[in-house]
Short mmCIF file of C-alpha atoms and ligand atoms in Angstrom, two decimals:
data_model
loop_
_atom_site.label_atom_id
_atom_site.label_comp_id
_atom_site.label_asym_id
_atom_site.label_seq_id
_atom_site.Cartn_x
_atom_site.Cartn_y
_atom_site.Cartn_z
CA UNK H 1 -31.03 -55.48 -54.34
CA UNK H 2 -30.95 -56.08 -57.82
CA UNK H 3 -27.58 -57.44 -59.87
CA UNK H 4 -28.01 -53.72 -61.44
CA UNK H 5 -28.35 -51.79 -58.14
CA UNK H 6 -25.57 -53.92 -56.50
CA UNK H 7 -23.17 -53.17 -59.55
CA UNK H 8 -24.30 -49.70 -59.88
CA UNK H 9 -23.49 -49.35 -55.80
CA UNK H 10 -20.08 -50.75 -56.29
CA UNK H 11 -19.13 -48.48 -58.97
CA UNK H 12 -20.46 -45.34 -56.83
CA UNK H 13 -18.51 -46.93 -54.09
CA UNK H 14 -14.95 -47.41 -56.13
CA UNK H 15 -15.96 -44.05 -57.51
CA UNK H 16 -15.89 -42.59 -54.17
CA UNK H 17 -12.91 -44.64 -53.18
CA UNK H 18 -11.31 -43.36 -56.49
CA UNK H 19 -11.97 -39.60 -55.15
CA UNK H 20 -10.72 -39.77 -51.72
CA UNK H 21 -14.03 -41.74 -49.63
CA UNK H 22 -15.92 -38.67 -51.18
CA UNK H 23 -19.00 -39.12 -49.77
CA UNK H 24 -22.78 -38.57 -51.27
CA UNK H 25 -23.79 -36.92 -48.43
CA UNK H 26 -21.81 -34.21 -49.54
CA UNK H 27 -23.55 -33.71 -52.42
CA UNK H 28 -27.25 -33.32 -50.53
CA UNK H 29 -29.19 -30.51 -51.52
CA UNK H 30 -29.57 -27.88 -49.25
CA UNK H 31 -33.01 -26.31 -47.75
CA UNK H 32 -33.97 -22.62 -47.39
CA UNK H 33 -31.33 -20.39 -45.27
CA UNK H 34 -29.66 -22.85 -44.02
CA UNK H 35 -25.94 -24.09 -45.50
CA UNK H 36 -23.90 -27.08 -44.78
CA UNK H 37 -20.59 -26.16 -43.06
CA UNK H 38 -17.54 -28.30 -43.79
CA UNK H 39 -14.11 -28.40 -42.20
CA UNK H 40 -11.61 -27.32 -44.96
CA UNK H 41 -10.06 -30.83 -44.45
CA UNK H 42 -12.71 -32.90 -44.75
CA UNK H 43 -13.56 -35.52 -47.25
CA UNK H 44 -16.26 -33.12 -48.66
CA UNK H 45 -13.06 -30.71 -49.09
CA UNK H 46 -11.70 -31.16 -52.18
CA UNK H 47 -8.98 -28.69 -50.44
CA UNK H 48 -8.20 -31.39 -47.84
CA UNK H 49 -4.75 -32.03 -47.79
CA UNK H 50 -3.41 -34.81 -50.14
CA UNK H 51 -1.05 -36.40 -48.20
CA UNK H 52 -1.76 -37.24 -43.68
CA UNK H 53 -0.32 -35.20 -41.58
CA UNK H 54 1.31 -36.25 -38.50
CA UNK H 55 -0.79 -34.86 -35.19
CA UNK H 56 2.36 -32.83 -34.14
CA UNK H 57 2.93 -31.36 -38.09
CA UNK H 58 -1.05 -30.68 -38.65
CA UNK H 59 -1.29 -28.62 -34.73
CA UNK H 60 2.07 -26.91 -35.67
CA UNK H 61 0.29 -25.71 -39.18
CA UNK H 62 -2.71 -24.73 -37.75
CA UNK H 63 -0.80 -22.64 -35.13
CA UNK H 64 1.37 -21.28 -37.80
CA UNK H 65 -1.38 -20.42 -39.66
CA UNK H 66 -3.04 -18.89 -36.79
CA UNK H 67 -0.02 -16.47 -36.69
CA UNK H 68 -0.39 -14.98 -39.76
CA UNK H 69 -4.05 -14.33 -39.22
CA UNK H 70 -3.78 -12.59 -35.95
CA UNK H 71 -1.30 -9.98 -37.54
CA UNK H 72 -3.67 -9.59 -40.39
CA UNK H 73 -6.49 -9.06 -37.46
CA UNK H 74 -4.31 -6.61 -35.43
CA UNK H 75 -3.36 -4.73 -38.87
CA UNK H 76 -6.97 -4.35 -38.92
CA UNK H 77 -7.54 -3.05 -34.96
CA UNK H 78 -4.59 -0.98 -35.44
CA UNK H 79 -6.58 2.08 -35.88
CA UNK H 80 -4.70 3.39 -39.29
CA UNK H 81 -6.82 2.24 -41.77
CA UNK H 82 -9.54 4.54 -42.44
CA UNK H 83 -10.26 2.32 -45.82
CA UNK H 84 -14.45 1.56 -45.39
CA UNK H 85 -14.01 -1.45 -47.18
CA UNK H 86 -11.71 -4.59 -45.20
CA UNK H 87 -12.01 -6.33 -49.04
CA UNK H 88 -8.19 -4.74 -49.57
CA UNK H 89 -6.35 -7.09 -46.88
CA UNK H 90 -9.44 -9.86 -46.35
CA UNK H 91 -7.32 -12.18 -48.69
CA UNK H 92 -5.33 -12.91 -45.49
CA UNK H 93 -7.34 -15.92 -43.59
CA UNK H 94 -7.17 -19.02 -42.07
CA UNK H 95 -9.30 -20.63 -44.14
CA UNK H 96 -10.92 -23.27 -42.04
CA UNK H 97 -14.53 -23.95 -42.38
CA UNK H 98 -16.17 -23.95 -46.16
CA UNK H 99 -20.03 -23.76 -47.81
CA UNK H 100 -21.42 -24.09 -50.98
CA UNK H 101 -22.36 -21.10 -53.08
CA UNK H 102 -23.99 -20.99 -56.40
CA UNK H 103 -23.12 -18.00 -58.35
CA UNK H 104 -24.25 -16.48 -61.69
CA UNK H 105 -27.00 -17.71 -64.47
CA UNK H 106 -26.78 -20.70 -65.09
CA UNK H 107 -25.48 -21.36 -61.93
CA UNK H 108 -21.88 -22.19 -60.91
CA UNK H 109 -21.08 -23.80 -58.01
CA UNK H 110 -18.02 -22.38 -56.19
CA UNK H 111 -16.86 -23.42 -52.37
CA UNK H 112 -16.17 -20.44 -50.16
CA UNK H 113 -14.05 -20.30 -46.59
CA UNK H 114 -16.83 -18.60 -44.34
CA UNK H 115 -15.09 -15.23 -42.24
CA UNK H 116 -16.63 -13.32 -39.62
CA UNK H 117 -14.24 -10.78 -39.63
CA UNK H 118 -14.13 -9.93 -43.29
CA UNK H 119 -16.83 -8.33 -44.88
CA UNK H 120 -15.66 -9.12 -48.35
CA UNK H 121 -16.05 -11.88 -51.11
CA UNK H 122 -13.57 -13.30 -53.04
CA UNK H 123 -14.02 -15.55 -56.43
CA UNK H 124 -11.38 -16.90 -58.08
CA UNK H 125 -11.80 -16.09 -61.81
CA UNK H 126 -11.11 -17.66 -64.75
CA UNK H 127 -8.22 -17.20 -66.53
CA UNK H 128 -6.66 -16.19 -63.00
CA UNK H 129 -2.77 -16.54 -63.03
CA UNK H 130 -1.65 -18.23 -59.95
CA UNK H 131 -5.25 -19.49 -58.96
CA UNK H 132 -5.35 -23.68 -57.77
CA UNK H 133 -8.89 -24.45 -57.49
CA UNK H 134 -12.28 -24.51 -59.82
CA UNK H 135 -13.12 -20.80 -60.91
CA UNK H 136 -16.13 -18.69 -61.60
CA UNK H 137 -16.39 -18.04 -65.71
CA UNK H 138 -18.22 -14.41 -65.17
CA UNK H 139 -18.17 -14.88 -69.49
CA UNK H 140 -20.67 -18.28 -69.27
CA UNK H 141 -23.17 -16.05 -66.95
CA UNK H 142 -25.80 -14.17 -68.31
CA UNK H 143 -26.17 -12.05 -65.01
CA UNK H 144 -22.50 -11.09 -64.64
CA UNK H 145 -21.91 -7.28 -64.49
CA UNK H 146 -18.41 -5.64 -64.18
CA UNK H 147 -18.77 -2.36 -61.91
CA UNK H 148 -17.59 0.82 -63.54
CA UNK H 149 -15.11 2.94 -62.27
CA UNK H 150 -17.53 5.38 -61.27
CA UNK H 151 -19.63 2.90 -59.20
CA UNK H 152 -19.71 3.86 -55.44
CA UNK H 153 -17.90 0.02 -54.23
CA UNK H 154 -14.89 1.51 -56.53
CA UNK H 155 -13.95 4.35 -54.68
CA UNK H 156 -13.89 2.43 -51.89
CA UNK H 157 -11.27 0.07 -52.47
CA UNK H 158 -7.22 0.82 -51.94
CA UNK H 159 -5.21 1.21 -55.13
CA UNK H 160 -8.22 1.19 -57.31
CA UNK H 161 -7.08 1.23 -61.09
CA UNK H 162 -9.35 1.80 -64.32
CA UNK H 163 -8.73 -0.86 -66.92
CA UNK H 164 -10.84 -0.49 -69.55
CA UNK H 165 -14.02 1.40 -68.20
CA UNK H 166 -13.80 -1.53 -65.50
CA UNK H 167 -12.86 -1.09 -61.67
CA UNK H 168 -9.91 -2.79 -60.40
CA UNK H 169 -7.13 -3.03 -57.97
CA UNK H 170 -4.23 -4.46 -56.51
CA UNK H 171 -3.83 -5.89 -53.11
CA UNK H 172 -0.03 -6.72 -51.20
CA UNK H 173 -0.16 -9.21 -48.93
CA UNK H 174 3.04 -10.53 -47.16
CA UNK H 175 4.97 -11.75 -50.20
CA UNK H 176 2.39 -12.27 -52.29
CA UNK H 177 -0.23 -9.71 -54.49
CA UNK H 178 -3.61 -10.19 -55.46
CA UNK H 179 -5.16 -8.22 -58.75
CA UNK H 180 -8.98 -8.15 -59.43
CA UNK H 181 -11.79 -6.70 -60.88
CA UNK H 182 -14.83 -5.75 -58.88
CA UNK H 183 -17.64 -7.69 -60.00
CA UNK H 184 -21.63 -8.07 -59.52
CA UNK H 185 -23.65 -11.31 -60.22
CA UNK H 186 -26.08 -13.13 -58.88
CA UNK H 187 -25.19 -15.68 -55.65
CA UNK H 188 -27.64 -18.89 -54.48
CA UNK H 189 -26.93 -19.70 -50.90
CA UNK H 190 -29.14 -23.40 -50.02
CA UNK H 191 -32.32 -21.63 -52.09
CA UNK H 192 -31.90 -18.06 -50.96
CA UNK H 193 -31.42 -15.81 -54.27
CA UNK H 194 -29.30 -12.34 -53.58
CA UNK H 195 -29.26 -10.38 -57.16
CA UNK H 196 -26.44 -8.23 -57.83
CA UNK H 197 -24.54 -8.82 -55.18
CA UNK H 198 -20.58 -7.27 -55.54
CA UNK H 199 -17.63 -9.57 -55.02
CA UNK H 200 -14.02 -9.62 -56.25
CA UNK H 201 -13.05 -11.17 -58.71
CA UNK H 202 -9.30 -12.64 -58.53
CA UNK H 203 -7.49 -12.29 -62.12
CA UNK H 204 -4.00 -12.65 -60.51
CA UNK H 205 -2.08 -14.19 -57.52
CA UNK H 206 1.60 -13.87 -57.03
CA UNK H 207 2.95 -15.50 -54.11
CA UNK H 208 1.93 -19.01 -52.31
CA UNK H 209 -0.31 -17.41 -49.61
CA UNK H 210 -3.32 -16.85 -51.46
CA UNK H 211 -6.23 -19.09 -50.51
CA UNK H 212 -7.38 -21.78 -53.05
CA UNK H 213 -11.14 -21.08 -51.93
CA UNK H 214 -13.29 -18.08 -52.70
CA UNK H 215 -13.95 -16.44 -49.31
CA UNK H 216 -17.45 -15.27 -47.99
CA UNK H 217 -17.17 -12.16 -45.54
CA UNK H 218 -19.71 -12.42 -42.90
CA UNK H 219 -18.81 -9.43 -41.00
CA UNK H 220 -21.12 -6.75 -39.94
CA UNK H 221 -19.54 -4.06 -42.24
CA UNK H 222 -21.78 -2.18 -45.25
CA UNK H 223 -19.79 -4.64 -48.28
CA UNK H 224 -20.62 -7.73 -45.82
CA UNK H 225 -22.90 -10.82 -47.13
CA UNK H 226 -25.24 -10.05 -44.54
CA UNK H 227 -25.48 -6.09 -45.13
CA UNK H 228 -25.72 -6.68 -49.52
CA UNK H 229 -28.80 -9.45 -48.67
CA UNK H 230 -30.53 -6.45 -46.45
CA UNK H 231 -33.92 -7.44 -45.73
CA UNK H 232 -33.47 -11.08 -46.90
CA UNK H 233 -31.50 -11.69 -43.60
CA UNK H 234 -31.60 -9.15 -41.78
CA UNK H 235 -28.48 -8.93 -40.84
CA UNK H 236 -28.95 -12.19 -38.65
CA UNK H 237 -27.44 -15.72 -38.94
CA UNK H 238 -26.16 -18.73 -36.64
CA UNK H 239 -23.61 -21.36 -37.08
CA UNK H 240 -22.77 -24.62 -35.46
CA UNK H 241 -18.87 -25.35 -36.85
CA UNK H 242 -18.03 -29.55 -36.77
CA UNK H 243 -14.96 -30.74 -34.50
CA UNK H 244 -12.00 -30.29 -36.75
CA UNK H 245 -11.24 -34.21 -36.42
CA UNK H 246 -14.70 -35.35 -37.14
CA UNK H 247 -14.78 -36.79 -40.81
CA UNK H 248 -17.28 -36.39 -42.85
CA UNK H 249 -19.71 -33.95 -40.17
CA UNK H 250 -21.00 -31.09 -41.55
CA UNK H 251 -22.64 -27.82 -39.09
CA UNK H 252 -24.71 -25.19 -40.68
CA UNK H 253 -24.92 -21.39 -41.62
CA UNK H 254 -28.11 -20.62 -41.08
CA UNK H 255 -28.83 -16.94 -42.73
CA UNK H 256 -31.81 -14.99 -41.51
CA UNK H 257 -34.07 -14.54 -38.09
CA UNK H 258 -36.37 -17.66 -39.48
CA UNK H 259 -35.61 -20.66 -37.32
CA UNK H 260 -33.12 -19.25 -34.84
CA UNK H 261 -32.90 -20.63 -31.70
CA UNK H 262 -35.31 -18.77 -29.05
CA UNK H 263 -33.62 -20.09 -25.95
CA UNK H 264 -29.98 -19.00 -26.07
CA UNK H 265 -27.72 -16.68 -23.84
CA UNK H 266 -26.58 -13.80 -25.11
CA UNK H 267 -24.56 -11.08 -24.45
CA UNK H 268 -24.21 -7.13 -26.19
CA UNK H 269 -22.65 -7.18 -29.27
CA UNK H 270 -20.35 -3.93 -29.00
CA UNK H 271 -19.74 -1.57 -32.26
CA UNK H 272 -16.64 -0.13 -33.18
CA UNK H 273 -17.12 2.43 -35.78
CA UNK H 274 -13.23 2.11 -36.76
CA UNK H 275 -13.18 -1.85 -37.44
CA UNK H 276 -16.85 -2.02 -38.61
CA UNK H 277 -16.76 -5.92 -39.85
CA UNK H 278 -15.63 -7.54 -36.27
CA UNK H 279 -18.21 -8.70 -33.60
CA UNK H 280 -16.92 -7.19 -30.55
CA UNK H 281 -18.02 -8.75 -27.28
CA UNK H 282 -17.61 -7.75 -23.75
CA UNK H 283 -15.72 -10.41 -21.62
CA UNK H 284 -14.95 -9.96 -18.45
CA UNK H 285 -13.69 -12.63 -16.43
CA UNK H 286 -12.18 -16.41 -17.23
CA UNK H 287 -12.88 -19.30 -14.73
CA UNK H 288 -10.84 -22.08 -15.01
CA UNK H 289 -13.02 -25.36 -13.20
CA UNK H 290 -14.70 -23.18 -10.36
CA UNK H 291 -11.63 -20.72 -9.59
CA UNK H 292 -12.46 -17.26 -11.24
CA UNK H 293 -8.61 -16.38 -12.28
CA UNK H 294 -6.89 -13.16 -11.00
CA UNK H 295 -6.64 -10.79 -14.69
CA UNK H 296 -6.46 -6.98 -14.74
CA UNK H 297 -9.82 -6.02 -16.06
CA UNK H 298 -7.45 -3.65 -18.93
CA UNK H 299 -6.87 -7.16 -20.32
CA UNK H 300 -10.12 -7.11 -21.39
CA UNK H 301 -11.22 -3.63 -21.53
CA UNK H 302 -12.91 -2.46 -24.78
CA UNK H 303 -11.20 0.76 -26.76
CA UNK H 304 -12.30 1.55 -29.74
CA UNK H 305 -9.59 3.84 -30.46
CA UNK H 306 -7.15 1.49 -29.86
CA UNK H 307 -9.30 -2.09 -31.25
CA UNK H 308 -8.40 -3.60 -27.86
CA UNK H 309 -11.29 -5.61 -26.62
CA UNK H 310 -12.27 -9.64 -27.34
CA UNK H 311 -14.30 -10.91 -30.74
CA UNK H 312 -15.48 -13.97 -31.99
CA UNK H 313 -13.49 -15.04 -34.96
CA UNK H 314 -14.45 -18.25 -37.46
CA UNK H 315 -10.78 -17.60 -39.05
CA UNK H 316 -8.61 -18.00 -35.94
CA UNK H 317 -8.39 -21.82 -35.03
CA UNK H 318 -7.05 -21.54 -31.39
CA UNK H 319 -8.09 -19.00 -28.74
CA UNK H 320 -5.90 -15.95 -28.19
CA UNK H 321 -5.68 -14.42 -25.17
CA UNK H 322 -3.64 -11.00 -24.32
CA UNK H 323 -0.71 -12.07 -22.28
CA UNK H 324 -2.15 -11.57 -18.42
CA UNK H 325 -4.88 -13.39 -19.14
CA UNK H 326 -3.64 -16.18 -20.77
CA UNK H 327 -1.04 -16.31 -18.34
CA UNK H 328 -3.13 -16.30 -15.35
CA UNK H 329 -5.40 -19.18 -17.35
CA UNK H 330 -1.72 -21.31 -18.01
CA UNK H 331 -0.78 -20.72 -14.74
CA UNK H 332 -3.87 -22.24 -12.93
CA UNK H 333 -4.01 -25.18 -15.22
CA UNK H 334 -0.99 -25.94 -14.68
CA UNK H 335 -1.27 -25.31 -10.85
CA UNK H 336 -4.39 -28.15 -11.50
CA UNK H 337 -1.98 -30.15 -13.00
CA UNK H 338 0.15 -30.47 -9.92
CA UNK H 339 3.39 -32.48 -10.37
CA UNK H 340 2.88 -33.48 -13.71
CA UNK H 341 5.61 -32.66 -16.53
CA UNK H 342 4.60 -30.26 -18.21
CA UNK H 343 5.85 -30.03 -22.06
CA UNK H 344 5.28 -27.69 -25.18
CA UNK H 345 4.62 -28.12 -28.84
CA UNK H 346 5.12 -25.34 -31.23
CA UNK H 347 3.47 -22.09 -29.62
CA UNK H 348 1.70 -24.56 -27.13
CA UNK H 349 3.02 -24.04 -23.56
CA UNK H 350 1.20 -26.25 -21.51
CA UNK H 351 1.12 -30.14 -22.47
CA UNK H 352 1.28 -33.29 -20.68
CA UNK H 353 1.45 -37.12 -21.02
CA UNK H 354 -1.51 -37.12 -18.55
CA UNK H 355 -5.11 -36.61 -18.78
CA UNK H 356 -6.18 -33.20 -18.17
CA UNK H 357 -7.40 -32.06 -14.45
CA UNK H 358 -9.57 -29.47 -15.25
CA UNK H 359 -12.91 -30.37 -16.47
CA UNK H 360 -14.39 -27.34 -17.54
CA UNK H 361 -13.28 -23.43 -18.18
CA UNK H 362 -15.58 -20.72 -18.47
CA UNK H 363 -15.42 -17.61 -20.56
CA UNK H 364 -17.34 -14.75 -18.42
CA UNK H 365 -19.16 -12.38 -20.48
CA UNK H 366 -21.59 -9.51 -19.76
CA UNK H 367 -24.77 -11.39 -19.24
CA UNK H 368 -23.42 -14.73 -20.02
CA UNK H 369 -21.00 -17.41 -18.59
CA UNK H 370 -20.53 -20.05 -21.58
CA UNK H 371 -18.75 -22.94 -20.16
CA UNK H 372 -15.93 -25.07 -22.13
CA UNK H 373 -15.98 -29.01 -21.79
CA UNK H 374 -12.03 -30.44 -22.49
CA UNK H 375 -12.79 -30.68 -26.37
CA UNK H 376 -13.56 -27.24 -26.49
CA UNK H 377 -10.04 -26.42 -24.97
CA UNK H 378 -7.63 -29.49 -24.90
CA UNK H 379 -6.25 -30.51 -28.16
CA UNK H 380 -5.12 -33.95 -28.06
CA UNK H 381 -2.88 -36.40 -30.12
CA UNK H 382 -4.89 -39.36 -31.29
CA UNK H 383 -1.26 -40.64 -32.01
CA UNK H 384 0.24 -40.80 -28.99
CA UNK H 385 -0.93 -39.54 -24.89
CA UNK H 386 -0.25 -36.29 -25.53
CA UNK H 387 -2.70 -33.46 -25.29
CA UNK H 388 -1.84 -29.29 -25.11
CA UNK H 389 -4.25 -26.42 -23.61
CA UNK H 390 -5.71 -25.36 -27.16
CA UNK H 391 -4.96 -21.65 -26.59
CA UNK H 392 -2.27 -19.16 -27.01
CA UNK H 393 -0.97 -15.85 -25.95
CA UNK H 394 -1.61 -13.05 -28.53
CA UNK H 395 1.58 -11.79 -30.19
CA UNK H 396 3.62 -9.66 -28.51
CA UNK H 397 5.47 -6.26 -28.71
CA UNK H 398 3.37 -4.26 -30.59
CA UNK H 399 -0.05 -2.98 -31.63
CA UNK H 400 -0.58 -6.87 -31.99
CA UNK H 401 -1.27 -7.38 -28.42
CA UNK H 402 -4.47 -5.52 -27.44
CA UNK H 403 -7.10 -8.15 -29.13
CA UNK H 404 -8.61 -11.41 -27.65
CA UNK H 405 -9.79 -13.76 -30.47
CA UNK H 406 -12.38 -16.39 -29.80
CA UNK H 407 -11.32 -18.98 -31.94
CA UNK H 408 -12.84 -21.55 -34.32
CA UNK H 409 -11.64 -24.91 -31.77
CA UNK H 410 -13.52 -23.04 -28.77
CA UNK H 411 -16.73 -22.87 -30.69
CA UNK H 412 -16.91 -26.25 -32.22
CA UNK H 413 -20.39 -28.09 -31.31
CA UNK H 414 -21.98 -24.58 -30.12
CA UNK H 415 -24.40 -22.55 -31.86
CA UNK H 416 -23.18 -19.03 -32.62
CA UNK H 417 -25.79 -16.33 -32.78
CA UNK H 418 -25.16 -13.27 -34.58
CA UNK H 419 -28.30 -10.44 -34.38
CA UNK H 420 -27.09 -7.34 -34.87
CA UNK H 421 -30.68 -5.38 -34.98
CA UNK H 422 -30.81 -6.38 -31.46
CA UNK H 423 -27.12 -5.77 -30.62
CA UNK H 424 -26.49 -9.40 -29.29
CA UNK H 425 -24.02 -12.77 -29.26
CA UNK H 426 -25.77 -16.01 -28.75
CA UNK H 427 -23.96 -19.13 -27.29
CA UNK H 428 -25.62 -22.81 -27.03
CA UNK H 429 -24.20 -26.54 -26.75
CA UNK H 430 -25.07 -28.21 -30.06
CA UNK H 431 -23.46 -31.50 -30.86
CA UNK H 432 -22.99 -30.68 -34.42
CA UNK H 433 -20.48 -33.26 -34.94
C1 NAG M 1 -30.48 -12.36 -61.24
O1 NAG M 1 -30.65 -11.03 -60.87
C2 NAG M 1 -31.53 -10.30 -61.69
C3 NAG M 1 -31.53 -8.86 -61.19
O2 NAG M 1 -30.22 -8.38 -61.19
C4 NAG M 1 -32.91 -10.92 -61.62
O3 NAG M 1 -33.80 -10.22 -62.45
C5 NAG M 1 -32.83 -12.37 -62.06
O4 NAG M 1 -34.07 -13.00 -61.87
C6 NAG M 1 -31.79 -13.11 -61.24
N1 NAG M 1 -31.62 -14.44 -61.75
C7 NAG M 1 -31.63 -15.52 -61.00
C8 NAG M 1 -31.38 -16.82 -61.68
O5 NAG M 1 -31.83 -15.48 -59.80
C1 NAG M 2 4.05 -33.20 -5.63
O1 NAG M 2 5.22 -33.86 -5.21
C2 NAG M 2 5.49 -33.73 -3.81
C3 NAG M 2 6.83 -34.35 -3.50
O2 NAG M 2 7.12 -35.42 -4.40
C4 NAG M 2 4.36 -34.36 -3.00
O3 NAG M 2 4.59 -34.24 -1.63
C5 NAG M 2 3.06 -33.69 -3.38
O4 NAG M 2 1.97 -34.30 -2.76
C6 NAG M 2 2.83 -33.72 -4.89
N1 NAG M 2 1.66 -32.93 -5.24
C7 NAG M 2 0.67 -33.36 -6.02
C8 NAG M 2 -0.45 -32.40 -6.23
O5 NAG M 2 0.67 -34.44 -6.55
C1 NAG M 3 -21.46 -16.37 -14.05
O1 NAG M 3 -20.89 -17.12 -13.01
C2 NAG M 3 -20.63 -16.40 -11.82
C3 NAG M 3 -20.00 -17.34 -10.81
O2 NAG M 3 -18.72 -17.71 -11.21
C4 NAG M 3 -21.91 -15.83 -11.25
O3 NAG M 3 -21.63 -15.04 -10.14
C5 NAG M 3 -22.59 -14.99 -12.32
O4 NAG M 3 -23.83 -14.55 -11.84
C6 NAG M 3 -22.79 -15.78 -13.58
N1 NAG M 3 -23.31 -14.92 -14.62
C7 NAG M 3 -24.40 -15.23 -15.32
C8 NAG M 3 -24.84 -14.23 -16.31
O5 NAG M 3 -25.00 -16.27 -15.14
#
């Protein structure tokens, strides 16, 4: 190495060291469909959290985070809503796992929280009151298009408003309120092109629980990603989501039946015409090591009317169960777990000082057993001995209870297959961190 090149190399390096052990990597261009998925706290994140977290404070966040999202997810079952469009309330997420999307001429280069269960995409914008993190400037893009108010995507938005010929509206959320404009532009995913394709733009925020990062719905609905790109991808598309606690791993999205994997198990993806973005599946037992445990087949029993059944959700962090079946699961584990203490963190209700006795547990689905290793369910302290079964009961007391959530931490290092033309869920081990 030249005097140059070694120079050069140290400046890169203090450069990286100046910006948080950014590394280059993250940087790499992407090929065809397929995207680089990052955990929202790693250090390609520049939303990674400034200051370390204890173990015990970053769980407890996660889980209260998780809180807020099933509520939004259960608003969404509830059956009230008749709004076509999940846009209105998608702002509420968990926003855990980010890509890289390029949006407008020339292009801009935005990071987006990636949603299953939203069909909707959010930019900030700039000039956006209450906004944190880099914008999209729709005025430096030559392919930006407001929608009018008559455009079709209007009407289909709550509390639409005309400002200006333009469409907009106003979203609540919690405490805080969202305005925006709808908006069409051009968006480069790795070196797929989609023209025109509608998003929100975010001119306001009021309120601290906004996400920083633009969000990219991937549900099944008509305003989703996958239904605007049509033939491009075919409303297809895998991902492999990194351990949480891996630094610097990224999975991938890859969009489109091209290079998805041909051995996988599936099971039926299940429609409900009422909450059009989620990915319904049909489970129908849970095994914890080789006991099948004893839950009322209601707890898993698929209404449509109601939005009781079980989906797989990117948002969610830890599994939620409806309470007999997570029950039944606690109960076993901790009958594994013989006379060990048992302790609790936060919503956590089964932890120990001990390494876990149960190797494996086994979510049973129509057509397809997909079997958990510990790091798919135990969560444990790299501080101290202690680790927690990684899943929860769903809230109680109210419409809130009916939904089982497959959760980001139970899918890390598989390969999720989505294929809706052929009405199935794919599941494969993939070391992806
Ligand atoms: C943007 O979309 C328009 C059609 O709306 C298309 O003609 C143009 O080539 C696209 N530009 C880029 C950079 O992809
Ligand atoms: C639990 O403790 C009792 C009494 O101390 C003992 O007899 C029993 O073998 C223990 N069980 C396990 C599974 O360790
Ligand atoms: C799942 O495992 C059970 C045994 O616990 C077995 O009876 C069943 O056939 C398996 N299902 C599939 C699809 O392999």
């Amino acid at each position: 190495m030249t005097t140059t090149a070694l120079l050069f190399s140290l400046a890169i390096l203090s450069f990286s060291l100046a910006q948080g052990l950014h590394p280059r990597s993250c940087d790499a261009p992407e090929q065809g469909s397929t995207l680089k998925v990052f955990h929202v706290n790693s250090p390609c994140s520049p939303f990674r959290p400034r200051t370390q977290l204890s173990w015990q404070d970053t769980v407890l966040q996660m889980q209260s985070n998780d809180k807020a999202r099933l509520l939004y997810l259960s608003s969404l079952v509830a059956g009230r809503s008749i709004v076509p469009l999940a846009s209105a309330r998608a702002v509420v997420q968990n926003p855990t796992y980010i890509v890289k999307a390029k949006i407008g001429t020339p292009a801009q280069t935005l990071l987006m929280a990636v949603d299953t269960s939203n069909d909707a995409a959010w930019v900030p914008c700039t000039g956006c009151v209450g906004c944190s993190s880099t914008t999209y400037n729709s005025a430096k893009s030559t392919t930006f298009k407001p929608l009018k108010c008559g455009a079709a995507q209007c009407s289909q938005v709550p509390n639409p408003s005309c400002d200006g010929a333009t469409c907009g509206f106003n979203v609540p959320y919690g405490s805080s309120a969202v305005t925006a404009t709808l908006v069409q532009d051009n968006v480069t995913l790795a070196t797929d092109s989609i023209h025109g394709y509608t998003f929100g733009c975010v001119q306001k925020t009021t309120g601290s629980s906004f996400p920083a990062q633009g969000l990219l719905g991937l549900g099944r609905g008509p305003l989703s990603l996958l239904s605007q790109a049509g033939s491009l991808y075919r409303s297809t598309f895998s991902y492999c989501l990194p351990s949480y606690k891996s630094v610097g791993f990224t999975g991938s999205l890859r969009l489109g039946p091209n290079s998805q994997p041909l051995r996988i198990k599936t099971t039926q993806l299940l429609k409900n015409p009422r909450r059009s973005s989620f990915y319904y599946v049909n489970l129908m037992a849970i095994r914890v090591g080789r006991r099948v445990v004893n839950i009322p087949p209601s707890a898993f029993a698929f209404d449509p009317n109601t939005g009781a059944g079980t989906v797989f959700d990117s948002g969610t962090v830890f599994t939620s169960l409806v309470k007999p079946a997570y029950t039944a699961v606690r109960d076993e584990v901790r009958r594994r777990m013989g006379n060990a203490t048992v302790s609790s963190l936060g919503g956590f209700d089964t932890c120990y000082s001990v390494p876990f006795n149960v190797p494996t547990i086994t979510f049973m689905f129509s057509g397809m057993n997909v079997t958990l290793p510990q790091d798919n369910f135990v969560i444990r302290s790299s501080s101290s001995t202690i680790s927690c079964l990684a899943m929860a009961a769903a809230p109680e007391g109210n419409v809130n209870s009916v939904l089982n959530v497959i959760a980001s931490f139970q899918q890390q290092n598989h390969r999720i297959l989505i294929d809706v033309p052929n009405s199935r869920l794919g599941v494969a081990r993939e070391p992806c961190s």
